[in-house]
Each structure stands twice: as C-alpha cells, then as structure tokens.
Amino acid sequence: MYIRSNSSSLVQFDCWCCVWRLLQFFAAMADQQTAELRNDLPRVVDGPSPIALFLLQGLCGAAVVVGMKALPDYYGMNLVAHPVATIQLSLAVTLPTVIVAHSLMMVFSSSPRPAWRCIGGGLISLPVGALLAALLALAFGAPASLQYASGTFHWACLMSVLVALPAAIVLGSFWPDWQRIFAFTRPRGGMERAICIPAHGAVIGAWIGAFPMPLDWERPWQEWPISCTYGAVGGYLIGLTVSMLLLFIHPRDVRSKVD
C-alpha cells in the first residue's frame, strides 16, 4: 500500500512539473508577442452580431446534449454504464459541430480568416489541449493505472473540445489574447465571452464533479471520469446559458481593441 501511494505521488509530481513547464512556455510566447505588438498600431475588430452569436452557442449546446444524452439513449447506453462509449459518441457529434460553427463564424466575420487556417488551428489544438487536460487531471489525483487510461484520454479530448478548440479557432496563436481570456478572465465583446464563459464553466464544473469521487457512498457514478464528465458538461451548458443571456443584456457587441 505504501509503494502504491508513493508511486501515485511521483506521478502527480511529474505531471505538475510538465504543466508548469508548458505554462512557462505559453507565458513566454505571450510576452514575446506582446513586445512585438507594442510598436504596431492598435487593431480594432468588429465582432459578430448578437443573433449570430446566439445561433452559434445554441448549436454548440444542442450538439453537446445530443451527443451526451440523446444519441447514447438511442443506442441503449449511458455515461454511468458505458462512460468511454458515451464520451466517444459525444465527441463524434460535438467535435465537428464546434469546428464547423466557429470556423464559419470567422470566415464570414468582418475580418475574415481562411477556412483552412481555422480548421487547422482547431485540429492542432485538440491534442495539445487534451494533453494539458490529462496532465492536470493526473496532477490533481486522477487514477494513473492502465485500467483508467482510456477514460482519461477520452475525457481529456472532450475537455479540449469544450475549452481549447473554440479559442484556437477564434484567437489563433496570438497568446496575449489567450492569456487575457483564460488567465485574467477579461473577454472583450460577445465573441470572446462566448469562448471565455463556457470554457470556465467546463473547467469549474469538472473540478466540482471530482468532489464526490473520494467519498464512500459506493455509487457507480463516482468512478473516474463519470462525475467529472457530468460536471464539465453541466458547467459548459451553464456557461453557454449565461453567455447567451448576456447577449440580451448587452445586445450590441463591443469592438475589440488590441493594444
């Protein structure tokens, strides 16, 4: 028992080291790009209309519900009994929906971006975001045994789709914007709110979903990664709802100025 606990602690320490190095790398890139931008003129970008943002978020939310609930029910599955297969079905619906919806939003925006760049950036962010999510999960105590490897992999991919993929398509590789939205929570305009609020909701929901796991209730949904998946999806949908409500409170999207 002592050896097993010591091995788990070493895995957590190694994961924290990897996460810290990745964060240092991204922070250095953000500082470098910020320094390069200081000599340029400010860029002002008009955001999409509230109706377009409402449709975008509604479509992404519907894809998550269909992939996580409706489609598994159709095939006689559920997250508790078939966690990996259910997450696979969710990814099969959510991944292409998020990529296509956000790419179309950027292609037909006031500052259009090539479709291949949007889709390519999104696909590149998927494994990077999944790796970071898996490392964070292991660092916070997720089981590192091979028995849970498939569940960890698919959960990390789902988190990457909900958190990293939309940001990669909209923000590209401009790391100061990533730092401003995810580190400082300072979105500018409706489009960035549509990325920031649901992403934070998914992360916070997954964190809250981990609370029941160590309790001795002996419920099947306490197994990894079931409760964290419920929390992430629930937090994401709540974040989408809040972001959509803000469209009515602030119907006109502010212009985003990059200093």
PDB file of C-alpha atoms in Angstrom:
ATOM      1  CA  MET A   1       0.000   0.000   0.000  1.00  0.00           C
ATOM      2  CA  TYR A   2       2.829   2.396   0.797  1.00  0.00           C
ATOM      3  CA  ILE A   3       4.586   1.667  -2.502  1.00  0.00           C
ATOM      4  CA  ARG A   4       1.382   2.284  -4.431  1.00  0.00           C
ATOM      5  CA  SER A   5       0.782   5.587  -2.670  1.00  0.00           C
ATOM      6  CA  ASN A   6       4.385   6.685  -3.214  1.00  0.00           C
ATOM      7  CA  SER A   7       4.157   5.808  -6.924  1.00  0.00           C
ATOM      8  CA  SER A   8       0.969   7.850  -7.266  1.00  0.00           C
ATOM      9  CA  SER A   9       2.657  10.824  -5.595  1.00  0.00           C
ATOM     10  CA  LEU A  10       5.564  10.613  -8.029  1.00  0.00           C
ATOM     11  CA  VAL A  11       3.147  10.596 -10.984  1.00  0.00           C
ATOM     12  CA  GLN A  12       1.387  13.671  -9.611  1.00  0.00           C
ATOM     13  CA  PHE A  13       4.693  15.473  -9.085  1.00  0.00           C
ATOM     14  CA  ASP A  14       5.854  14.675 -12.643  1.00  0.00           C
ATOM     15  CA  CYS A  15       2.539  15.897 -14.050  1.00  0.00           C
ATOM     16  CA  TRP A  16       2.770  19.161 -12.111  1.00  0.00           C
ATOM     17  CA  CYS A  17       6.301  19.671 -13.470  1.00  0.00           C
ATOM     18  CA  CYS A  18       5.092  19.137 -17.048  1.00  0.00           C
ATOM     19  CA  VAL A  19       2.148  21.500 -16.573  1.00  0.00           C
ATOM     20  CA  TRP A  20       4.407  24.162 -15.071  1.00  0.00           C
ATOM     21  CA  ARG A  21       6.840  23.940 -17.994  1.00  0.00           C
ATOM     22  CA  LEU A  22       4.007  24.188 -20.526  1.00  0.00           C
ATOM     23  CA  LEU A  23       2.584  27.236 -18.767  1.00  0.00           C
ATOM     24  CA  GLN A  24       6.009  28.871 -18.690  1.00  0.00           C
ATOM     25  CA  PHE A  25       6.394  28.217 -22.423  1.00  0.00           C
ATOM     26  CA  PHE A  26       2.999  29.749 -23.260  1.00  0.00           C
ATOM     27  CA  ALA A  27       3.640  32.741 -20.982  1.00  0.00           C
ATOM     28  CA  ALA A  28       6.996  33.379 -22.672  1.00  0.00           C
ATOM     29  CA  MET A  29       5.345  33.282 -26.101  1.00  0.00           C
ATOM     30  CA  ALA A  30       2.658  35.715 -24.909  1.00  0.00           C
ATOM     31  CA  ASP A  31       5.265  38.136 -23.576  1.00  0.00           C
ATOM     32  CA  GLN A  32       7.227  37.934 -26.822  1.00  0.00           C
ATOM     33  CA  GLN A  33       4.179  38.608 -28.994  1.00  0.00           C
ATOM     34  CA  THR A  34       3.089  41.468 -26.733  1.00  0.00           C
ATOM     35  CA  ALA A  35       6.521  43.069 -27.055  1.00  0.00           C
ATOM     36  CA  GLU A  36       6.397  42.732 -30.843  1.00  0.00           C
ATOM     37  CA  LEU A  37       2.952  44.319 -30.926  1.00  0.00           C
ATOM     38  CA  ARG A  38       3.853  47.428 -28.934  1.00  0.00           C
ATOM     39  CA  ASN A  39       5.328  49.161 -31.950  1.00  0.00           C
ATOM     40  CA  ASP A  40       2.275  48.420 -34.113  1.00  0.00           C
ATOM     41  CA  LEU A  41      -0.922  50.441 -34.376  1.00  0.00           C
ATOM     42  CA  PRO A  42      -3.919  49.221 -32.348  1.00  0.00           C
ATOM     43  CA  ARG A  43      -6.145  46.765 -34.174  1.00  0.00           C
ATOM     44  CA  VAL A  44      -9.911  47.299 -33.952  1.00  0.00           C
ATOM     45  CA  VAL A  45     -12.125  44.384 -34.948  1.00  0.00           C
ATOM     46  CA  ASP A  46     -15.915  44.408 -35.213  1.00  0.00           C
ATOM     47  CA  GLY A  47     -17.491  41.402 -33.531  1.00  0.00           C
ATOM     48  CA  PRO A  48     -20.310  39.252 -34.958  1.00  0.00           C
ATOM     49  CA  SER A  49     -23.933  40.180 -34.434  1.00  0.00           C
ATOM     50  CA  PRO A  50     -25.819  39.034 -31.326  1.00  0.00           C
ATOM     51  CA  ILE A  51     -28.077  36.838 -33.483  1.00  0.00           C
ATOM     52  CA  ALA A  52     -25.078  35.062 -34.999  1.00  0.00           C
ATOM     53  CA  LEU A  53     -23.555  34.523 -31.558  1.00  0.00           C
ATOM     54  CA  PHE A  54     -26.869  33.239 -30.203  1.00  0.00           C
ATOM     55  CA  LEU A  55     -27.134  30.711 -33.033  1.00  0.00           C
ATOM     56  CA  LEU A  56     -23.501  29.684 -32.581  1.00  0.00           C
ATOM     57  CA  GLN A  57     -23.858  28.981 -28.873  1.00  0.00           C
ATOM     58  CA  GLY A  58     -27.257  27.339 -29.288  1.00  0.00           C
ATOM     59  CA  LEU A  59     -25.856  24.999 -31.933  1.00  0.00           C
ATOM     60  CA  CYS A  60     -22.870  24.024 -29.759  1.00  0.00           C
ATOM     61  CA  GLY A  61     -25.121  23.444 -26.755  1.00  0.00           C
ATOM     62  CA  ALA A  62     -27.512  21.312 -28.789  1.00  0.00           C
ATOM     63  CA  ALA A  63     -24.588  19.238 -30.091  1.00  0.00           C
ATOM     64  CA  VAL A  64     -23.394  18.549 -26.538  1.00  0.00           C
ATOM     65  CA  VAL A  65     -26.893  17.498 -25.414  1.00  0.00           C
ATOM     66  CA  VAL A  66     -27.442  15.279 -28.438  1.00  0.00           C
ATOM     67  CA  GLY A  67     -24.019  13.670 -28.155  1.00  0.00           C
ATOM     68  CA  MET A  68     -24.126  13.141 -24.399  1.00  0.00           C
ATOM     69  CA  LYS A  69     -27.803  12.244 -23.892  1.00  0.00           C
ATOM     70  CA  ALA A  70     -29.969  11.735 -26.986  1.00  0.00           C
ATOM     71  CA  LEU A  71     -27.595   9.635 -29.083  1.00  0.00           C
ATOM     72  CA  PRO A  72     -26.492   7.306 -26.233  1.00  0.00           C
ATOM     73  CA  ASP A  73     -30.163   6.800 -25.282  1.00  0.00           C
ATOM     74  CA  TYR A  74     -30.882   5.818 -28.876  1.00  0.00           C
ATOM     75  CA  TYR A  75     -28.192   3.134 -28.719  1.00  0.00           C
ATOM     76  CA  GLY A  76     -29.211   1.997 -25.225  1.00  0.00           C
ATOM     77  CA  MET A  77     -26.153   3.411 -23.453  1.00  0.00           C
ATOM     78  CA  ASN A  78     -25.484   5.921 -20.691  1.00  0.00           C
ATOM     79  CA  LEU A  79     -22.485   7.616 -19.118  1.00  0.00           C
ATOM     80  CA  VAL A  80     -22.590   5.574 -15.896  1.00  0.00           C
ATOM     81  CA  ALA A  81     -22.689   2.133 -17.532  1.00  0.00           C
ATOM     82  CA  HIS A  82     -20.679   2.951 -20.674  1.00  0.00           C
ATOM     83  CA  PRO A  83     -18.513   6.014 -19.938  1.00  0.00           C
ATOM     84  CA  VAL A  84     -15.964   5.634 -22.742  1.00  0.00           C
ATOM     85  CA  ALA A  85     -18.519   4.780 -25.443  1.00  0.00           C
ATOM     86  CA  THR A  86     -20.766   7.654 -24.364  1.00  0.00           C
ATOM     87  CA  ILE A  87     -17.909  10.164 -24.496  1.00  0.00           C
ATOM     88  CA  GLN A  88     -16.965   8.791 -27.927  1.00  0.00           C
ATOM     89  CA  LEU A  89     -20.493   9.454 -29.193  1.00  0.00           C
ATOM     90  CA  SER A  90     -20.376  12.930 -27.692  1.00  0.00           C
ATOM     91  CA  LEU A  91     -17.077  13.661 -29.418  1.00  0.00           C
ATOM     92  CA  ALA A  92     -18.430  12.355 -32.727  1.00  0.00           C
ATOM     93  CA  VAL A  93     -21.174  14.994 -32.620  1.00  0.00           C
ATOM     94  CA  THR A  94     -19.560  17.865 -30.704  1.00  0.00           C
ATOM     95  CA  LEU A  95     -16.136  17.947 -32.396  1.00  0.00           C
ATOM     96  CA  PRO A  96     -17.290  18.578 -35.997  1.00  0.00           C
ATOM     97  CA  THR A  97     -20.056  20.917 -34.829  1.00  0.00           C
ATOM     98  CA  VAL A  98     -17.680  23.129 -32.843  1.00  0.00           C
ATOM     99  CA  ILE A  99     -15.102  23.203 -35.647  1.00  0.00           C
ATOM    100  CA  VAL A 100     -17.577  23.985 -38.444  1.00  0.00           C
ATOM    101  CA  ALA A 101     -19.646  26.511 -36.469  1.00  0.00           C
ATOM    102  CA  HIS A 102     -16.705  28.549 -35.170  1.00  0.00           C
ATOM    103  CA  SER A 103     -14.837  28.340 -38.490  1.00  0.00           C
ATOM    104  CA  LEU A 104     -17.853  29.663 -40.397  1.00  0.00           C
ATOM    105  CA  MET A 105     -18.150  32.463 -37.848  1.00  0.00           C
ATOM    106  CA  MET A 106     -14.561  33.507 -38.541  1.00  0.00           C
ATOM    107  CA  VAL A 107     -14.705  33.017 -42.321  1.00  0.00           C
ATOM    108  CA  PHE A 108     -17.717  35.342 -42.653  1.00  0.00           C
ATOM    109  CA  SER A 109     -16.625  37.840 -39.991  1.00  0.00           C
ATOM    110  CA  SER A 110     -15.692  41.478 -40.665  1.00  0.00           C
ATOM    111  CA  SER A 111     -12.037  40.405 -40.577  1.00  0.00           C
ATOM    112  CA  PRO A 112     -12.265  37.075 -42.414  1.00  0.00           C
ATOM    113  CA  ARG A 113      -9.757  34.328 -41.844  1.00  0.00           C
ATOM    114  CA  PRO A 114      -9.096  31.456 -44.291  1.00  0.00           C
ATOM    115  CA  ALA A 115     -11.100  28.340 -43.538  1.00  0.00           C
ATOM    116  CA  TRP A 116      -8.043  26.100 -43.692  1.00  0.00           C
ATOM    117  CA  ARG A 117      -6.331  28.174 -41.008  1.00  0.00           C
ATOM    118  CA  CYS A 118      -9.355  27.983 -38.696  1.00  0.00           C
ATOM    119  CA  ILE A 119      -9.827  24.252 -39.132  1.00  0.00           C
ATOM    120  CA  GLY A 120      -6.097  23.543 -38.986  1.00  0.00           C
ATOM    121  CA  GLY A 121      -5.640  25.578 -35.829  1.00  0.00           C
ATOM    122  CA  GLY A 122      -8.566  23.805 -34.208  1.00  0.00           C
ATOM    123  CA  LEU A 123      -7.261  20.354 -35.088  1.00  0.00           C
ATOM    124  CA  ILE A 124      -3.789  21.218 -33.792  1.00  0.00           C
ATOM    125  CA  SER A 125      -5.228  22.491 -30.522  1.00  0.00           C
ATOM    126  CA  LEU A 126      -7.142  19.265 -29.918  1.00  0.00           C
ATOM    127  CA  PRO A 127      -4.175  17.040 -28.929  1.00  0.00           C
ATOM    128  CA  VAL A 128      -2.396  19.928 -27.158  1.00  0.00           C
ATOM    129  CA  GLY A 129      -5.454  20.732 -25.071  1.00  0.00           C
ATOM    130  CA  ALA A 130      -6.089  17.043 -24.384  1.00  0.00           C
ATOM    131  CA  LEU A 131      -2.506  16.575 -23.200  1.00  0.00           C
ATOM    132  CA  LEU A 132      -2.763  19.543 -20.850  1.00  0.00           C
ATOM    133  CA  ALA A 133      -6.147  18.360 -19.519  1.00  0.00           C
ATOM    134  CA  ALA A 134      -4.841  14.838 -18.919  1.00  0.00           C
ATOM    135  CA  LEU A 135      -1.746  16.131 -17.120  1.00  0.00           C
ATOM    136  CA  LEU A 136      -3.851  18.386 -14.916  1.00  0.00           C
ATOM    137  CA  ALA A 137      -6.251  15.541 -14.129  1.00  0.00           C
ATOM    138  CA  LEU A 138      -3.380  13.249 -13.138  1.00  0.00           C
ATOM    139  CA  ALA A 139      -1.759  16.046 -11.140  1.00  0.00           C
ATOM    140  CA  PHE A 140      -4.985  16.530  -9.183  1.00  0.00           C
ATOM    141  CA  GLY A 141      -5.210  12.833  -8.361  1.00  0.00           C
ATOM    142  CA  ALA A 142      -6.918  11.066 -11.256  1.00  0.00           C
ATOM    143  CA  PRO A 143      -6.020   7.342 -11.325  1.00  0.00           C
ATOM    144  CA  ALA A 144      -2.906   6.691 -13.386  1.00  0.00           C
ATOM    145  CA  SER A 145      -3.404   2.934 -13.892  1.00  0.00           C
ATOM    146  CA  LEU A 146      -3.933   1.442 -17.337  1.00  0.00           C
ATOM    147  CA  GLN A 147      -7.450   0.462 -16.327  1.00  0.00           C
ATOM    148  CA  TYR A 148      -8.496   4.117 -16.469  1.00  0.00           C
ATOM    149  CA  ALA A 149      -6.234   5.197 -19.346  1.00  0.00           C
ATOM    150  CA  SER A 150      -8.984   5.068 -21.968  1.00  0.00           C
ATOM    151  CA  GLY A 151     -11.366   7.042 -19.778  1.00  0.00           C
ATOM    152  CA  THR A 152      -8.722   9.671 -19.060  1.00  0.00           C
ATOM    153  CA  PHE A 153      -7.876  10.003 -22.755  1.00  0.00           C
ATOM    154  CA  HIS A 154     -11.480  10.452 -23.903  1.00  0.00           C
ATOM    155  CA  TRP A 155     -12.330  12.810 -21.038  1.00  0.00           C
ATOM    156  CA  ALA A 156      -9.266  14.931 -21.874  1.00  0.00           C
ATOM    157  CA  CYS A 157     -10.316  15.061 -25.539  1.00  0.00           C
ATOM    158  CA  LEU A 158     -13.800  16.202 -24.521  1.00  0.00           C
ATOM    159  CA  MET A 159     -12.340  18.932 -22.301  1.00  0.00           C
ATOM    160  CA  SER A 160     -10.130  20.049 -25.168  1.00  0.00           C
ATOM    161  CA  VAL A 161     -13.139  20.317 -27.485  1.00  0.00           C
ATOM    162  CA  LEU A 162     -15.116  22.340 -24.952  1.00  0.00           C
ATOM    163  CA  VAL A 163     -12.276  24.621 -23.791  1.00  0.00           C
ATOM    164  CA  ALA A 164      -9.329  24.831 -26.199  1.00  0.00           C
ATOM    165  CA  LEU A 165     -10.862  24.188 -29.618  1.00  0.00           C
ATOM    166  CA  PRO A 166     -13.151  27.267 -29.872  1.00  0.00           C
ATOM    167  CA  ALA A 167     -10.373  29.530 -28.574  1.00  0.00           C
ATOM    168  CA  ALA A 168      -7.873  28.165 -31.082  1.00  0.00           C
ATOM    169  CA  ILE A 169     -10.233  28.800 -33.997  1.00  0.00           C
ATOM    170  CA  VAL A 170     -11.171  32.330 -32.917  1.00  0.00           C
ATOM    171  CA  LEU A 171      -7.941  33.580 -31.321  1.00  0.00           C
ATOM    172  CA  GLY A 172      -5.429  31.664 -33.423  1.00  0.00           C
ATOM    173  CA  SER A 173      -1.922  31.564 -31.989  1.00  0.00           C
ATOM    174  CA  PHE A 174      -1.946  35.083 -30.551  1.00  0.00           C
ATOM    175  CA  TRP A 175      -1.012  34.126 -26.981  1.00  0.00           C
ATOM    176  CA  PRO A 176      -1.661  37.521 -25.325  1.00  0.00           C
ATOM    177  CA  ASP A 177      -5.361  37.012 -26.111  1.00  0.00           C
ATOM    178  CA  TRP A 178      -5.228  33.519 -24.608  1.00  0.00           C
ATOM    179  CA  GLN A 179      -3.559  34.924 -21.526  1.00  0.00           C
ATOM    180  CA  ARG A 180      -6.087  37.737 -21.223  1.00  0.00           C
ATOM    181  CA  ILE A 181      -9.119  35.446 -21.558  1.00  0.00           C
ATOM    182  CA  PHE A 182      -8.035  32.357 -19.626  1.00  0.00           C
ATOM    183  CA  ALA A 183      -5.570  33.748 -17.092  1.00  0.00           C
ATOM    184  CA  PHE A 184      -7.139  37.157 -16.383  1.00  0.00           C
ATOM    185  CA  THR A 185     -10.765  36.448 -17.451  1.00  0.00           C
ATOM    186  CA  ARG A 186     -11.092  39.711 -19.369  1.00  0.00           C
ATOM    187  CA  PRO A 187     -13.060  38.979 -22.550  1.00  0.00           C
ATOM    188  CA  ARG A 188     -13.746  41.827 -24.950  1.00  0.00           C
ATOM    189  CA  GLY A 189     -17.074  41.582 -26.687  1.00  0.00           C
ATOM    190  CA  GLY A 190     -19.632  38.862 -27.303  1.00  0.00           C
ATOM    191  CA  MET A 191     -17.397  36.537 -29.317  1.00  0.00           C
ATOM    192  CA  GLU A 192     -14.780  36.339 -26.602  1.00  0.00           C
ATOM    193  CA  ARG A 193     -17.472  35.944 -23.937  1.00  0.00           C
ATOM    194  CA  ALA A 194     -18.813  33.004 -25.933  1.00  0.00           C
ATOM    195  CA  ILE A 195     -15.373  31.393 -25.538  1.00  0.00           C
ATOM    196  CA  CYS A 196     -14.463  32.502 -22.030  1.00  0.00           C
ATOM    197  CA  ILE A 197     -17.621  31.822 -20.004  1.00  0.00           C
ATOM    198  CA  PRO A 198     -18.423  28.282 -21.268  1.00  0.00           C
ATOM    199  CA  ALA A 199     -14.749  27.292 -21.030  1.00  0.00           C
ATOM    200  CA  HIS A 200     -14.514  28.446 -17.420  1.00  0.00           C
ATOM    201  CA  GLY A 201     -17.820  26.730 -16.726  1.00  0.00           C
ATOM    202  CA  ALA A 202     -16.491  23.420 -18.081  1.00  0.00           C
ATOM    203  CA  VAL A 203     -13.289  23.623 -16.025  1.00  0.00           C
ATOM    204  CA  ILE A 204     -15.063  24.634 -12.818  1.00  0.00           C
ATOM    205  CA  GLY A 205     -17.737  22.003 -13.394  1.00  0.00           C
ATOM    206  CA  ALA A 206     -15.142  19.262 -13.859  1.00  0.00           C
ATOM    207  CA  TRP A 207     -13.408  20.397 -10.666  1.00  0.00           C
ATOM    208  CA  ILE A 208     -16.682  20.323  -8.711  1.00  0.00           C
ATOM    209  CA  GLY A 209     -17.509  16.945 -10.238  1.00  0.00           C
ATOM    210  CA  ALA A 210     -14.364  15.500  -8.684  1.00  0.00           C
ATOM    211  CA  PHE A 211     -15.537  16.233  -5.125  1.00  0.00           C
ATOM    212  CA  PRO A 212     -17.762  13.122  -4.711  1.00  0.00           C
ATOM    213  CA  MET A 213     -15.147  10.702  -6.061  1.00  0.00           C
ATOM    214  CA  PRO A 214     -13.236  10.015  -2.790  1.00  0.00           C
ATOM    215  CA  LEU A 215     -16.423   9.716  -0.679  1.00  0.00           C
ATOM    216  CA  ASP A 216     -17.516   6.258   0.469  1.00  0.00           C
ATOM    217  CA  TRP A 217     -21.032   6.423  -0.957  1.00  0.00           C
ATOM    218  CA  GLU A 218     -20.236   3.452  -3.234  1.00  0.00           C
ATOM    219  CA  ARG A 219     -22.247   4.816  -6.148  1.00  0.00           C
ATOM    220  CA  PRO A 220     -21.309   3.790  -9.701  1.00  0.00           C
ATOM    221  CA  TRP A 221     -21.263   7.397 -10.919  1.00  0.00           C
ATOM    222  CA  GLN A 222     -18.395   8.175  -8.529  1.00  0.00           C
ATOM    223  CA  GLU A 223     -15.981   6.275 -10.784  1.00  0.00           C
ATOM    224  CA  TRP A 224     -13.459   8.241 -12.815  1.00  0.00           C
ATOM    225  CA  PRO A 225     -14.219  10.015 -15.159  1.00  0.00           C
ATOM    226  CA  ILE A 226     -18.023   9.844 -14.849  1.00  0.00           C
ATOM    227  CA  SER A 227     -18.672  12.537 -12.244  1.00  0.00           C
ATOM    228  CA  CYS A 228     -16.085  14.869 -13.773  1.00  0.00           C
ATOM    229  CA  THR A 229     -17.706  14.443 -17.188  1.00  0.00           C
ATOM    230  CA  TYR A 230     -21.117  15.271 -15.749  1.00  0.00           C
ATOM    231  CA  GLY A 231     -19.613  18.322 -14.069  1.00  0.00           C
ATOM    232  CA  ALA A 232     -17.775  19.500 -17.179  1.00  0.00           C
ATOM    233  CA  VAL A 233     -20.804  19.158 -19.451  1.00  0.00           C
ATOM    234  CA  GLY A 234     -23.118  20.749 -16.895  1.00  0.00           C
ATOM    235  CA  GLY A 235     -20.715  23.630 -16.304  1.00  0.00           C
ATOM    236  CA  TYR A 236     -20.283  24.143 -20.042  1.00  0.00           C
ATOM    237  CA  LEU A 237     -24.052  24.298 -20.624  1.00  0.00           C
ATOM    238  CA  ILE A 238     -24.482  26.718 -17.713  1.00  0.00           C
ATOM    239  CA  GLY A 239     -21.698  28.870 -19.149  1.00  0.00           C
ATOM    240  CA  LEU A 240     -23.390  28.854 -22.556  1.00  0.00           C
ATOM    241  CA  THR A 241     -26.677  29.899 -20.960  1.00  0.00           C
ATOM    242  CA  VAL A 242     -25.030  32.773 -19.083  1.00  0.00           C
ATOM    243  CA  SER A 243     -23.222  33.907 -22.223  1.00  0.00           C
ATOM    244  CA  MET A 244     -26.458  33.803 -24.236  1.00  0.00           C
ATOM    245  CA  LEU A 245     -28.298  35.803 -21.569  1.00  0.00           C
ATOM    246  CA  LEU A 246     -25.579  38.453 -21.703  1.00  0.00           C
ATOM    247  CA  LEU A 247     -26.383  38.908 -25.384  1.00  0.00           C
ATOM    248  CA  PHE A 248     -29.758  40.341 -24.326  1.00  0.00           C
ATOM    249  CA  ILE A 249     -28.241  42.438 -21.549  1.00  0.00           C
ATOM    250  CA  HIS A 250     -25.542  43.763 -23.901  1.00  0.00           C
ATOM    251  CA  PRO A 251     -27.193  43.335 -27.329  1.00  0.00           C
ATOM    252  CA  ARG A 252     -24.546  45.223 -29.245  1.00  0.00           C
ATOM    253  CA  ASP A 253     -21.139  43.622 -29.300  1.00  0.00           C
ATOM    254  CA  VAL A 254     -18.318  45.988 -28.326  1.00  0.00           C
ATOM    255  CA  ARG A 255     -15.387  46.439 -30.625  1.00  0.00           C
ATOM    256  CA  SER A 256     -12.314  44.558 -29.627  1.00  0.00           C
ATOM    257  CA  LYS A 257      -9.178  46.693 -29.419  1.00  0.00           C
ATOM    258  CA  VAL A 258      -5.809  45.033 -29.146  1.00  0.00           C
ATOM    259  CA  ASP A 259      -3.296  47.406 -27.598  1.00  0.00           C
TER     260      ASP A 259
END
